[in-house]
PDB file of C-alpha atoms in Angstrom:
ATOM      1  CA  MET A  41       2.555  23.539 -28.430  1.00 49.00           C
ATOM      2  CA  LYS A  42       2.879  21.990 -31.841  1.00 51.00           C
ATOM      3  CA  ARG A  43       4.763  18.953 -30.429  1.00 54.00           C
ATOM      4  CA  ASN A  44       2.112  18.541 -27.748  1.00 55.00           C
ATOM      5  CA  SER A  45      -0.688  18.277 -30.401  1.00 58.00           C
ATOM      6  CA  PHE A  46       1.386  15.701 -32.282  1.00 54.00           C
ATOM      7  CA  VAL A  47       1.791  13.507 -29.242  1.00 51.00           C
ATOM      8  CA  ILE A  48      -1.927  13.679 -28.466  1.00 60.00           C
ATOM      9  CA  ALA A  49      -2.891  12.877 -32.042  1.00 56.00           C
ATOM     10  CA  PHE A  50      -0.344   9.960 -32.207  1.00 54.00           C
ATOM     11  CA  ALA A  51      -1.697   8.535 -28.900  1.00 55.00           C
ATOM     12  CA  PHE A  52      -5.260   8.842 -30.215  1.00 52.00           C
ATOM     13  CA  LEU A  53      -4.331   6.877 -33.395  1.00 51.00           C
ATOM     14  CA  LEU A  54      -2.564   4.190 -31.437  1.00 50.00           C
ATOM     15  CA  SER A  55      -5.660   3.514 -29.365  1.00 52.00           C
ATOM     16  CA  PHE A  56      -7.541   2.595 -32.566  1.00 54.00           C
ATOM     17  CA  SER A  57      -4.788   0.647 -34.328  1.00 50.00           C
ATOM     18  CA  GLY A  58      -6.012  -2.699 -32.989  1.00 52.00           C
ATOM     19  CA  ALA A  59      -9.463  -2.101 -34.251  1.00 52.00           C
ATOM     20  CA  ALA A  60      -8.150  -1.140 -37.696  1.00 55.00           C
ATOM     21  CA  LEU A  61      -6.207  -4.371 -37.993  1.00 62.00           C
ATOM     22  CA  ALA A  62      -9.290  -6.584 -37.330  1.00 71.00           C
ATOM     23  CA  THR A  63     -10.794  -8.492 -40.207  1.00 89.00           C
ATOM     24  CA  VAL A  64     -14.323  -9.652 -40.582  1.00 92.00           C
ATOM     25  CA  VAL A  65     -14.674 -13.149 -41.941  1.00 92.00           C
ATOM     26  CA  THR A  66     -17.715 -15.303 -42.648  1.00 93.00           C
ATOM     27  CA  VAL A  67     -18.071 -18.771 -41.119  1.00 95.00           C
ATOM     28  CA  THR A  68     -20.798 -21.368 -41.621  1.00 95.00           C
ATOM     29  CA  GLY A  69     -22.147 -23.901 -39.195  1.00 96.00           C
ATOM     30  CA  HIS A  70     -24.273 -27.029 -39.839  1.00 96.00           C
ATOM     31  CA  GLY A  71     -26.478 -29.013 -37.555  1.00 96.00           C
ATOM     32  CA  GLN A  72     -28.964 -31.859 -37.709  1.00 95.00           C
ATOM     33  CA  SER A  73     -31.468 -33.414 -35.269  1.00 95.00           C
ATOM     34  CA  TYR A  74     -34.922 -34.805 -35.032  1.00 95.00           C
ATOM     35  CA  ASP A  75     -35.874 -31.618 -33.147  1.00 94.00           C
ATOM     36  CA  PRO A  76     -35.713 -28.312 -35.159  1.00 94.00           C
ATOM     37  CA  GLY A  77     -34.605 -26.262 -32.143  1.00 94.00           C
ATOM     38  CA  LEU A  78     -31.747 -28.662 -31.420  1.00 96.00           C
ATOM     39  CA  ALA A  79     -30.649 -28.585 -35.084  1.00 95.00           C
ATOM     40  CA  MET A  80     -30.456 -24.789 -35.031  1.00 95.00           C
ATOM     41  CA  ASP A  81     -28.608 -24.763 -31.761  1.00 96.00           C
ATOM     42  CA  ALA A  82     -26.124 -27.238 -33.137  1.00 96.00           C
ATOM     43  CA  ALA A  83     -25.550 -25.140 -36.273  1.00 96.00           C
ATOM     44  CA  ARG A  84     -25.012 -21.960 -34.228  1.00 95.00           C
ATOM     45  CA  THR A  85     -22.601 -23.780 -31.865  1.00 96.00           C
ATOM     46  CA  ASP A  86     -20.665 -25.111 -34.921  1.00 96.00           C
ATOM     47  CA  ALA A  87     -20.345 -21.608 -36.364  1.00 95.00           C
ATOM     48  CA  ILE A  88     -19.199 -20.160 -33.053  1.00 94.00           C
ATOM     49  CA  ALA A  89     -16.686 -22.951 -32.574  1.00 95.00           C
ATOM     50  CA  LYS A  90     -15.206 -22.275 -36.086  1.00 95.00           C
ATOM     51  CA  CYS A  91     -14.955 -18.530 -35.247  1.00 93.00           C
ATOM     52  CA  THR A  92     -13.318 -18.988 -31.901  1.00 93.00           C
ATOM     53  CA  ALA A  93     -10.871 -21.610 -33.496  1.00 93.00           C
ATOM     54  CA  GLN A  94      -9.578 -18.704 -35.617  1.00 91.00           C
ATOM     55  CA  GLY A  95      -9.093 -16.570 -32.510  1.00 90.00           C
ATOM     56  CA  GLY A  96     -12.108 -14.403 -33.354  1.00 91.00           C
ATOM     57  CA  THR A  97     -15.288 -13.295 -31.682  1.00 91.00           C
ATOM     58  CA  PRO A  98     -18.767 -13.863 -33.258  1.00 92.00           C
ATOM     59  CA  LEU A  99     -20.287 -10.601 -34.327  1.00 92.00           C
ATOM     60  CA  ASP A 100     -23.774 -11.415 -35.679  1.00 92.00           C
ATOM     61  CA  GLU A 101     -25.808 -13.998 -37.518  1.00 92.00           C
ATOM     62  CA  VAL A 102     -26.194 -13.201 -41.173  1.00 93.00           C
ATOM     63  CA  TYR A 103     -28.356 -15.981 -42.415  1.00 92.00           C
ATOM     64  CA  SER A 104     -29.998 -19.131 -41.087  1.00 92.00           C
ATOM     65  CA  HIS A 105     -31.932 -21.813 -42.951  1.00 92.00           C
ATOM     66  CA  MET A 106     -33.716 -24.970 -41.898  1.00 94.00           C
ATOM     67  CA  THR A 107     -34.991 -27.844 -44.042  1.00 94.00           C
ATOM     68  CA  ARG A 108     -36.715 -31.126 -43.313  1.00 93.00           C
ATOM     69  CA  SER A 109     -35.758 -34.445 -44.827  1.00 84.00           C
ATOM     70  CA  SER A 110     -35.588 -37.474 -42.530  1.00 88.00           C
ATOM     71  CA  LEU A 111     -33.967 -35.152 -40.068  1.00 92.00           C
ATOM     72  CA  TRP A 112     -34.121 -31.366 -39.509  1.00 95.00           C
ATOM     73  CA  LEU A 113     -31.057 -29.797 -41.251  1.00 95.00           C
ATOM     74  CA  ALA A 114     -29.963 -26.353 -40.173  1.00 96.00           C
ATOM     75  CA  ASP A 115     -27.386 -24.029 -41.676  1.00 96.00           C
ATOM     76  CA  VAL A 116     -26.123 -20.707 -40.146  1.00 96.00           C
ATOM     77  CA  VAL A 117     -23.792 -18.083 -41.618  1.00 95.00           C
ATOM     78  CA  MET A 118     -22.117 -15.725 -39.076  1.00 95.00           C
ATOM     79  CA  ARG A 119     -19.812 -12.776 -39.311  1.00 94.00           C
ATOM     80  CA  CYS A 120     -16.693 -13.149 -37.179  1.00 94.00           C
ATOM     81  CA  GLY A 121     -14.154 -10.504 -36.136  1.00 92.00           C
ATOM     82  CA  VAL A 122     -10.670 -11.933 -36.361  1.00 90.00           C
ATOM     83  CA  PRO A 123      -7.585  -9.918 -35.236  1.00 86.00           C
TER      84      PRO A 123
END
């Protein structure tokens, strides 16, 4: 019975080992356009591309900012789960 409990506990820990090895990194994306919506979309797309280039998956958007000069400038900060 003791060996059976050990095998079950070991199998349970192995199922979560991949999640324990994942790292959360922060990536930034930048975009610019004459349209504010397109600038923000470009910034999000840039951040997602940087995340997937590392083999990760985007988790959530932490911060976004938009300013106006001659163009709309957008910045996005995202958390990314990287194995």
